[in-house]
Amino acid sequence: MSTPVQAPAGPQPADSAGRRAIWLSVAALAMTFMLPLAGLVMAGFALMAGVRALPVLKDAGRSTGMAVGGIVVSSVALALSAMATALQLYLMDEYSAYQECMKGAGTVSSQGECFAQFREAAQRKLPADVLQLLGAVQP
């Protein structure tokens, strides 16, 4: 009969704690640009991983640069994804109308008309400075 192998009890290894924080934060930033809501969730996990990595790295006498970098990048991703998600929720009706219009658009010119209608609807709902920031005013 063999003795079962047990995982070491105690905190996570210090070497992987900082790397985990930075990789999760980079993944959260990438997800923010693809799926803002998923980026929001992943940025929350990355932020927690970075915060949890700090004491582990300090106790092991290692540099906390990776954990701090992960916290900074995940905070940026969290802010960007929160703004993008809020904007998507705010313009949900206009975007739904745009999708319906695009379903029936069979030509490039009719697709352009759908985008023009979406842009006009967004311009009515958003302030001009936000639209310039987003680049929606320029064709």
CSV table of N, CA and C in Angstrom, one decimal:
chain,number,residue,atom,x,y,z
A,1,MET,N,0.8,-1.2,0.0
A,1,MET,CA,0.0,0.0,0.0
A,1,MET,C,0.9,1.2,0.0
A,2,SER,N,0.6,2.2,-0.9
A,2,SER,CA,1.4,3.4,-1.0
A,2,SER,C,0.8,4.5,-0.2
A,3,THR,N,1.7,5.5,0.2
A,3,THR,CA,1.3,6.6,0.9
A,3,THR,C,0.8,7.7,0.0
A,4,PRO,N,-0.4,8.3,0.2
A,4,PRO,CA,-0.9,9.3,-0.8
A,4,PRO,C,-0.1,10.5,-0.7
A,5,VAL,N,0.1,11.1,-1.8
A,5,VAL,CA,0.9,12.4,-1.9
A,5,VAL,C,0.0,13.5,-1.6
A,6,GLN,N,0.4,14.4,-0.6
A,6,GLN,CA,-0.4,15.5,-0.2
A,6,GLN,C,0.3,16.8,-0.7
A,7,ALA,N,-0.6,17.8,-1.0
A,7,ALA,CA,0.0,19.1,-1.4
A,7,ALA,C,0.4,19.8,-0.1
A,8,PRO,N,1.5,20.6,-0.3
A,8,PRO,CA,2.0,21.3,0.9
A,8,PRO,C,0.9,22.2,1.5
A,9,ALA,N,0.7,22.2,2.8
A,9,ALA,CA,-0.2,23.1,3.4
A,9,ALA,C,0.4,24.4,3.6
A,10,GLY,N,-0.3,25.5,3.5
A,10,GLY,CA,0.3,26.8,3.7
A,10,GLY,C,0.0,27.7,2.6
A,11,PRO,N,0.6,28.9,2.6
A,11,PRO,CA,0.4,29.9,1.5
A,11,PRO,C,0.9,29.4,0.2
A,12,GLN,N,0.4,30.1,-0.8
A,12,GLN,CA,0.9,29.8,-2.2
A,12,GLN,C,2.3,30.2,-2.3
A,13,PRO,N,3.1,29.5,-3.2
A,13,PRO,CA,4.5,29.9,-3.4
A,13,PRO,C,4.6,31.3,-3.9
A,14,ALA,N,5.6,32.0,-3.3
A,14,ALA,CA,5.8,33.4,-3.6
A,14,ALA,C,6.2,33.6,-5.1
A,15,ASP,N,6.9,32.7,-5.7
A,15,ASP,CA,7.3,32.9,-7.1
A,15,ASP,C,6.1,33.0,-8.0
A,16,SER,N,5.1,32.2,-7.8
A,16,SER,CA,4.0,32.3,-8.7
A,16,SER,C,2.9,33.3,-8.4
A,17,ALA,N,2.9,33.9,-7.2
A,17,ALA,CA,1.9,34.8,-6.7
A,17,ALA,C,2.0,36.1,-7.6
A,18,GLY,N,3.2,36.7,-7.8
A,18,GLY,CA,3.3,37.9,-8.6
A,18,GLY,C,3.0,37.7,-10.0
A,19,ARG,N,3.5,36.5,-10.6
A,19,ARG,CA,3.2,36.2,-12.0
A,19,ARG,C,1.7,36.0,-12.2
A,20,ARG,N,1.1,35.4,-11.3
A,20,ARG,CA,-0.4,35.2,-11.4
A,20,ARG,C,-1.1,36.5,-11.5
A,21,ALA,N,-0.7,37.4,-10.6
A,21,ALA,CA,-1.4,38.7,-10.6
A,21,ALA,C,-1.2,39.5,-11.9
A,22,ILE,N,0.0,39.5,-12.4
A,22,ILE,CA,0.2,40.3,-13.6
A,22,ILE,C,-0.4,39.6,-14.8
A,23,TRP,N,-0.4,38.3,-14.9
A,23,TRP,CA,-1.0,37.6,-16.1
A,23,TRP,C,-2.6,37.8,-16.0
A,24,LEU,N,-3.1,37.7,-14.9
A,24,LEU,CA,-4.6,37.9,-14.8
A,24,LEU,C,-5.0,39.3,-15.1
A,25,SER,N,-4.2,40.3,-14.8
A,25,SER,CA,-4.5,41.6,-15.1
A,25,SER,C,-4.3,41.9,-16.6
A,26,VAL,N,-3.3,41.3,-17.2
A,26,VAL,CA,-3.2,41.5,-18.7
A,26,VAL,C,-4.4,40.8,-19.4
A,27,ALA,N,-4.8,39.7,-18.9
A,27,ALA,CA,-5.9,39.0,-19.5
A,27,ALA,C,-7.2,39.8,-19.3
A,28,ALA,N,-7.3,40.5,-18.2
A,28,ALA,CA,-8.5,41.3,-17.9
A,28,ALA,C,-8.5,42.5,-18.8
A,29,LEU,N,-7.3,43.1,-19.1
A,29,LEU,CA,-7.2,44.2,-20.0
A,29,LEU,C,-7.6,43.8,-21.4
A,30,ALA,N,-7.2,42.7,-21.8
A,30,ALA,CA,-7.5,42.2,-23.2
A,30,ALA,C,-9.0,41.9,-23.2
A,31,MET,N,-9.6,41.3,-22.2
A,31,MET,CA,-11.0,41.0,-22.2
A,31,MET,C,-11.9,42.3,-22.2
A,32,THR,N,-11.3,43.3,-21.6
A,32,THR,CA,-12.1,44.6,-21.5
A,32,THR,C,-12.4,45.1,-22.9
A,33,PHE,N,-11.4,44.9,-23.9
A,33,PHE,CA,-11.6,45.4,-25.2
A,33,PHE,C,-12.5,44.5,-26.1
A,34,MET,N,-12.6,43.2,-25.7
A,34,MET,CA,-13.4,42.3,-26.4
A,34,MET,C,-14.9,42.2,-25.8
A,35,LEU,N,-14.9,41.9,-24.5
A,35,LEU,CA,-16.2,41.8,-23.8
A,35,LEU,C,-16.1,42.5,-22.5
A,36,PRO,N,-16.5,43.8,-22.5
A,36,PRO,CA,-16.3,44.6,-21.3
A,36,PRO,C,-16.9,44.0,-20.0
A,37,LEU,N,-18.0,43.4,-20.1
A,37,LEU,CA,-18.6,42.8,-18.8
A,37,LEU,C,-17.7,41.7,-18.3
A,38,ALA,N,-17.2,40.8,-19.2
A,38,ALA,CA,-16.2,39.8,-18.8
A,38,ALA,C,-14.9,40.4,-18.3
A,39,GLY,N,-14.5,41.5,-18.9
A,39,GLY,CA,-13.3,42.2,-18.5
A,39,GLY,C,-13.5,42.7,-17.1
A,40,LEU,N,-14.7,43.2,-16.8
A,40,LEU,CA,-15.0,43.7,-15.5
A,40,LEU,C,-14.9,42.6,-14.4
A,41,VAL,N,-15.4,41.4,-14.7
A,41,VAL,CA,-15.3,40.3,-13.7
A,41,VAL,C,-13.8,39.9,-13.6
A,42,MET,N,-13.2,39.7,-14.7
A,42,MET,CA,-11.8,39.3,-14.7
A,42,MET,C,-10.9,40.3,-14.0
A,43,ALA,N,-11.1,41.6,-14.2
A,43,ALA,CA,-10.3,42.6,-13.5
A,43,ALA,C,-10.5,42.5,-12.0
A,44,GLY,N,-11.7,42.2,-11.6
A,44,GLY,CA,-11.9,42.0,-10.1
A,44,GLY,C,-11.1,40.9,-9.6
A,45,PHE,N,-11.1,39.8,-10.3
A,45,PHE,CA,-10.3,38.6,-9.9
A,45,PHE,C,-8.8,39.0,-9.9
A,46,ALA,N,-8.3,39.7,-10.9
A,46,ALA,CA,-6.9,40.1,-11.0
A,46,ALA,C,-6.5,41.0,-9.9
A,47,LEU,N,-7.4,42.0,-9.5
A,47,LEU,CA,-7.2,42.9,-8.4
A,47,LEU,C,-7.0,42.1,-7.1
A,48,MET,N,-7.9,41.2,-6.9
A,48,MET,CA,-7.8,40.4,-5.7
A,48,MET,C,-6.5,39.5,-5.7
A,49,ALA,N,-6.1,39.0,-6.8
A,49,ALA,CA,-4.9,38.2,-6.9
A,49,ALA,C,-3.7,39.1,-6.5
A,50,GLY,N,-3.7,40.3,-7.1
A,50,GLY,CA,-2.6,41.2,-6.8
A,50,GLY,C,-2.5,41.6,-5.3
A,51,VAL,N,-3.7,41.9,-4.7
A,51,VAL,CA,-3.7,42.3,-3.3
A,51,VAL,C,-3.3,41.1,-2.4
A,52,ARG,N,-3.7,39.9,-2.8
A,52,ARG,CA,-3.3,38.7,-2.0
A,52,ARG,C,-1.9,38.4,-2.2
A,53,ALA,N,-1.3,38.7,-3.3
A,53,ALA,CA,0.1,38.4,-3.6
A,53,ALA,C,1.1,39.3,-2.8
A,54,LEU,N,0.7,40.5,-2.5
A,54,LEU,CA,1.6,41.5,-1.8
A,54,LEU,C,2.1,40.9,-0.5
A,55,PRO,N,1.3,40.4,0.5
A,55,PRO,CA,1.8,39.9,1.7
A,55,PRO,C,2.6,38.6,1.5
A,56,VAL,N,2.3,37.8,0.6
A,56,VAL,CA,3.0,36.6,0.3
A,56,VAL,C,4.4,36.9,-0.2
A,57,LEU,N,4.5,37.9,-1.1
A,57,LEU,CA,5.8,38.3,-1.6
A,57,LEU,C,6.7,39.0,-0.5
A,58,LYS,N,6.0,39.8,0.3
A,58,LYS,CA,6.7,40.5,1.4
A,58,LYS,C,7.2,39.5,2.5
A,59,ASP,N,6.4,38.6,2.8
A,59,ASP,CA,6.8,37.6,3.8
A,59,ASP,C,8.0,36.7,3.3
A,60,ALA,N,8.1,36.5,2.0
A,60,ALA,CA,9.1,35.7,1.4
A,60,ALA,C,10.4,36.5,1.1
A,61,GLY,N,10.3,37.8,1.3
A,61,GLY,CA,11.4,38.7,1.1
A,61,GLY,C,11.7,39.0,-0.4
A,62,ARG,N,10.7,38.8,-1.2
A,62,ARG,CA,10.8,39.0,-2.7
A,62,ARG,C,10.3,40.4,-3.1
A,63,SER,N,10.6,40.8,-4.3
A,63,SER,CA,10.2,42.1,-4.8
A,63,SER,C,8.7,42.0,-5.0
A,64,THR,N,8.0,43.1,-4.7
A,64,THR,CA,6.5,43.2,-4.9
A,64,THR,C,6.2,43.8,-6.2
A,65,GLY,N,7.1,44.0,-7.1
A,65,GLY,CA,6.9,44.8,-8.3
A,65,GLY,C,5.8,44.1,-9.2
A,66,MET,N,5.9,42.8,-9.3
A,66,MET,CA,4.9,42.1,-10.2
A,66,MET,C,3.5,42.3,-9.6
A,67,ALA,N,3.4,42.1,-8.3
A,67,ALA,CA,2.0,42.3,-7.7
A,67,ALA,C,1.5,43.7,-7.8
A,68,VAL,N,2.4,44.7,-7.6
A,68,VAL,CA,2.0,46.1,-7.8
A,68,VAL,C,1.6,46.4,-9.2
A,69,GLY,N,2.4,45.9,-10.2
A,69,GLY,CA,2.1,46.0,-11.6
A,69,GLY,C,0.7,45.4,-11.9
A,70,GLY,N,0.5,44.2,-11.3
A,70,GLY,CA,-0.8,43.6,-11.5
A,70,GLY,C,-2.0,44.4,-11.0
A,71,ILE,N,-1.7,45.0,-9.8
A,71,ILE,CA,-2.8,45.8,-9.2
A,71,ILE,C,-3.0,47.1,-10.1
A,72,VAL,N,-2.0,47.7,-10.6
A,72,VAL,CA,-2.2,48.9,-11.4
A,72,VAL,C,-2.9,48.5,-12.7
A,73,VAL,N,-2.4,47.5,-13.4
A,73,VAL,CA,-3.0,47.1,-14.7
A,73,VAL,C,-4.5,46.7,-14.5
A,74,SER,N,-4.7,45.9,-13.4
A,74,SER,CA,-6.1,45.5,-13.2
A,74,SER,C,-7.0,46.6,-12.8
A,75,SER,N,-6.5,47.6,-12.1
A,75,SER,CA,-7.3,48.8,-11.8
A,75,SER,C,-7.6,49.6,-13.0
A,76,VAL,N,-6.7,49.7,-13.9
A,76,VAL,CA,-7.0,50.4,-15.2
A,76,VAL,C,-8.0,49.6,-16.0
A,77,ALA,N,-7.9,48.3,-16.0
A,77,ALA,CA,-8.8,47.4,-16.7
A,77,ALA,C,-10.2,47.5,-16.1
A,78,LEU,N,-10.2,47.6,-14.8
A,78,LEU,CA,-11.5,47.7,-14.0
A,78,LEU,C,-12.2,49.0,-14.4
A,79,ALA,N,-11.5,50.1,-14.4
A,79,ALA,CA,-12.1,51.4,-14.7
A,79,ALA,C,-12.6,51.4,-16.2
A,80,LEU,N,-11.8,50.9,-17.1
A,80,LEU,CA,-12.2,50.9,-18.5
A,80,LEU,C,-13.4,50.0,-18.8
A,81,SER,N,-13.3,48.8,-18.2
A,81,SER,CA,-14.5,47.9,-18.4
A,81,SER,C,-15.7,48.4,-17.7
A,82,ALA,N,-15.6,49.1,-16.6
A,82,ALA,CA,-16.8,49.6,-15.9
A,82,ALA,C,-17.4,50.7,-16.8
A,83,MET,N,-16.6,51.6,-17.4
A,83,MET,CA,-17.1,52.7,-18.2
A,83,MET,C,-17.7,52.1,-19.5
A,84,ALA,N,-17.0,51.1,-20.1
A,84,ALA,CA,-17.6,50.5,-21.3
A,84,ALA,C,-18.9,49.8,-21.1
A,85,THR,N,-19.0,49.1,-20.0
A,85,THR,CA,-20.2,48.4,-19.6
A,85,THR,C,-21.3,49.3,-19.3
A,86,ALA,N,-21.0,50.4,-18.6
A,86,ALA,CA,-22.0,51.4,-18.4
A,86,ALA,C,-22.5,52.1,-19.7
A,87,LEU,N,-21.6,52.3,-20.6
A,87,LEU,CA,-22.0,52.9,-21.9
A,87,LEU,C,-22.8,52.0,-22.7
A,88,GLN,N,-22.5,50.7,-22.7
A,88,GLN,CA,-23.3,49.7,-23.4
A,88,GLN,C,-24.7,49.6,-22.8
A,89,LEU,N,-24.8,49.6,-21.5
A,89,LEU,CA,-26.1,49.6,-20.8
A,89,LEU,C,-26.9,50.8,-21.1
A,90,TYR,N,-26.2,52.0,-21.1
A,90,TYR,CA,-26.9,53.3,-21.4
A,90,TYR,C,-27.5,53.3,-22.8
A,91,LEU,N,-26.7,52.8,-23.8
A,91,LEU,CA,-27.1,52.8,-25.2
A,91,LEU,C,-27.7,51.5,-25.7
A,92,MET,N,-28.3,50.7,-24.8
A,92,MET,CA,-28.8,49.4,-25.1
A,92,MET,C,-29.9,49.5,-26.1
A,93,ASP,N,-30.9,50.4,-26.0
A,93,ASP,CA,-32.0,50.5,-26.9
A,93,ASP,C,-31.5,50.9,-28.3
A,94,GLU,N,-30.6,51.8,-28.4
A,94,GLU,CA,-30.1,52.3,-29.6
A,94,GLU,C,-29.3,51.2,-30.3
A,95,TYR,N,-28.5,50.4,-29.6
A,95,TYR,CA,-27.8,49.3,-30.2
A,95,TYR,C,-28.7,48.2,-30.6
A,96,SER,N,-29.7,47.9,-29.9
A,96,SER,CA,-30.7,46.9,-30.3
A,96,SER,C,-31.4,47.3,-31.6
A,97,ALA,N,-31.7,48.6,-31.8
A,97,ALA,CA,-32.3,49.1,-33.0
A,97,ALA,C,-31.3,49.0,-34.2
A,98,TYR,N,-30.0,49.2,-33.9
A,98,TYR,CA,-29.0,49.1,-34.9
A,98,TYR,C,-28.8,47.7,-35.3
A,99,GLN,N,-28.9,46.7,-34.4
A,99,GLN,CA,-28.8,45.3,-34.8
A,99,GLN,C,-29.9,44.9,-35.6
A,100,GLU,N,-31.1,45.3,-35.3
A,100,GLU,CA,-32.3,45.0,-36.1
A,100,GLU,C,-32.2,45.6,-37.5
A,101,CYS,N,-31.7,46.8,-37.6
A,101,CYS,CA,-31.5,47.4,-38.9
A,101,CYS,C,-30.5,46.7,-39.7
A,102,MET,N,-29.4,46.2,-39.1
A,102,MET,CA,-28.4,45.5,-39.8
A,102,MET,C,-28.9,44.1,-40.3
A,103,LYS,N,-29.8,43.5,-39.6
A,103,LYS,CA,-30.4,42.2,-40.1
A,103,LYS,C,-31.0,42.4,-41.4
A,104,GLY,N,-31.7,43.5,-41.6
A,104,GLY,CA,-32.4,43.7,-42.9
A,104,GLY,C,-31.6,44.4,-43.9
A,105,ALA,N,-30.4,44.8,-43.6
A,105,ALA,CA,-29.6,45.6,-44.6
A,105,ALA,C,-28.9,44.6,-45.5
A,106,GLY,N,-29.2,44.7,-46.8
A,106,GLY,CA,-28.6,43.8,-47.7
A,106,GLY,C,-27.5,44.3,-48.5
A,107,THR,N,-27.3,45.6,-48.5
A,107,THR,CA,-26.3,46.3,-49.3
A,107,THR,C,-25.4,47.1,-48.3
A,108,VAL,N,-24.2,47.5,-48.9
A,108,VAL,CA,-23.3,48.3,-48.1
A,108,VAL,C,-23.9,49.7,-47.8
A,109,SER,N,-24.6,50.2,-48.7
A,109,SER,CA,-25.2,51.6,-48.5
A,109,SER,C,-26.3,51.5,-47.4
A,110,SER,N,-27.1,50.4,-47.4
A,110,SER,CA,-28.1,50.3,-46.4
A,110,SER,C,-27.5,50.1,-45.0
A,111,GLN,N,-26.3,49.4,-45.0
A,111,GLN,CA,-25.6,49.2,-43.7
A,111,GLN,C,-25.1,50.6,-43.2
A,112,GLY,N,-24.6,51.4,-44.2
A,112,GLY,CA,-24.2,52.7,-43.8
A,112,GLY,C,-25.3,53.6,-43.3
A,113,GLU,N,-26.5,53.4,-43.8
A,113,GLU,CA,-27.7,54.1,-43.3
A,113,GLU,C,-28.0,53.7,-41.9
A,114,CYS,N,-27.9,52.4,-41.6
A,114,CYS,CA,-28.1,51.8,-40.2
A,114,CYS,C,-27.1,52.5,-39.3
A,115,PHE,N,-25.8,52.6,-39.7
A,115,PHE,CA,-24.8,53.2,-38.8
A,115,PHE,C,-25.1,54.7,-38.6
A,116,ALA,N,-25.6,55.4,-39.7
A,116,ALA,CA,-25.9,56.8,-39.5
A,116,ALA,C,-27.1,57.0,-38.6
A,117,GLN,N,-28.1,56.1,-38.6
A,117,GLN,CA,-29.2,56.2,-37.7
A,117,GLN,C,-28.7,55.9,-36.2
A,118,PHE,N,-27.8,55.0,-36.1
A,118,PHE,CA,-27.3,54.7,-34.7
A,118,PHE,C,-26.5,55.9,-34.2
A,119,ARG,N,-25.7,56.5,-35.1
A,119,ARG,CA,-24.9,57.6,-34.7
A,119,ARG,C,-25.8,58.8,-34.3
A,120,GLU,N,-26.8,59.0,-35.0
A,120,GLU,CA,-27.8,60.1,-34.7
A,120,GLU,C,-28.5,59.9,-33.4
A,121,ALA,N,-28.9,58.6,-33.1
A,121,ALA,CA,-29.5,58.3,-31.9
A,121,ALA,C,-28.6,58.4,-30.7
A,122,ALA,N,-27.3,58.0,-30.9
A,122,ALA,CA,-26.3,58.2,-29.8
A,122,ALA,C,-26.0,59.6,-29.6
A,123,GLN,N,-26.0,60.5,-30.6
A,123,GLN,CA,-25.7,61.9,-30.5
A,123,GLN,C,-26.8,62.6,-29.7
A,124,ARG,N,-28.1,62.1,-29.9
A,124,ARG,CA,-29.2,62.7,-29.1
A,124,ARG,C,-29.1,62.3,-27.6
A,125,LYS,N,-28.5,61.2,-27.4
A,125,LYS,CA,-28.5,60.7,-26.0
A,125,LYS,C,-27.2,61.1,-25.2
A,126,LEU,N,-26.1,61.3,-25.9
A,126,LEU,CA,-24.8,61.5,-25.3
A,126,LEU,C,-24.4,63.0,-25.5
A,127,PRO,N,-23.6,63.5,-24.6
A,127,PRO,CA,-23.1,64.9,-24.8
A,127,PRO,C,-22.0,64.9,-25.9
A,128,ALA,N,-21.9,66.0,-26.5
A,128,ALA,CA,-20.9,66.1,-27.7
A,128,ALA,C,-19.5,65.8,-27.3
A,129,ASP,N,-19.0,66.2,-26.1
A,129,ASP,CA,-17.7,65.9,-25.8
A,129,ASP,C,-17.4,64.4,-25.6
A,130,VAL,N,-18.4,63.6,-25.1
A,130,VAL,CA,-18.2,62.2,-25.0
A,130,VAL,C,-18.1,61.6,-26.4
A,131,LEU,N,-18.9,62.1,-27.3
A,131,LEU,CA,-18.9,61.5,-28.7
A,131,LEU,C,-17.6,61.8,-29.3
A,132,GLN,N,-17.0,63.0,-29.1
A,132,GLN,CA,-15.7,63.3,-29.7
A,132,GLN,C,-14.6,62.4,-29.1
A,133,LEU,N,-14.7,62.1,-27.8
A,133,LEU,CA,-13.8,61.2,-27.1
A,133,LEU,C,-13.9,59.8,-27.7
A,134,LEU,N,-15.1,59.4,-28.0
A,134,LEU,CA,-15.3,58.1,-28.5
A,134,LEU,C,-15.0,58.0,-30.0
A,135,GLY,N,-14.9,59.1,-30.7
A,135,GLY,CA,-14.6,59.1,-32.1
A,135,GLY,C,-15.9,58.8,-32.9
A,136,ALA,N,-17.1,59.0,-32.4
A,136,ALA,CA,-18.3,58.6,-33.1
A,136,ALA,C,-18.7,59.8,-34.0
A,137,VAL,N,-18.2,61.0,-33.8
A,137,VAL,CA,-18.7,62.1,-34.6
A,137,VAL,C,-18.1,62.0,-36.0
A,138,GLN,N,-16.9,61.5,-36.1
A,138,GLN,CA,-16.2,61.4,-37.4
A,138,GLN,C,-16.7,60.1,-38.1
A,139,PRO,N,-16.9,60.2,-39.4
A,139,PRO,CA,-17.4,59.0,-40.2
A,139,PRO,C,-16.4,58.0,-40.3
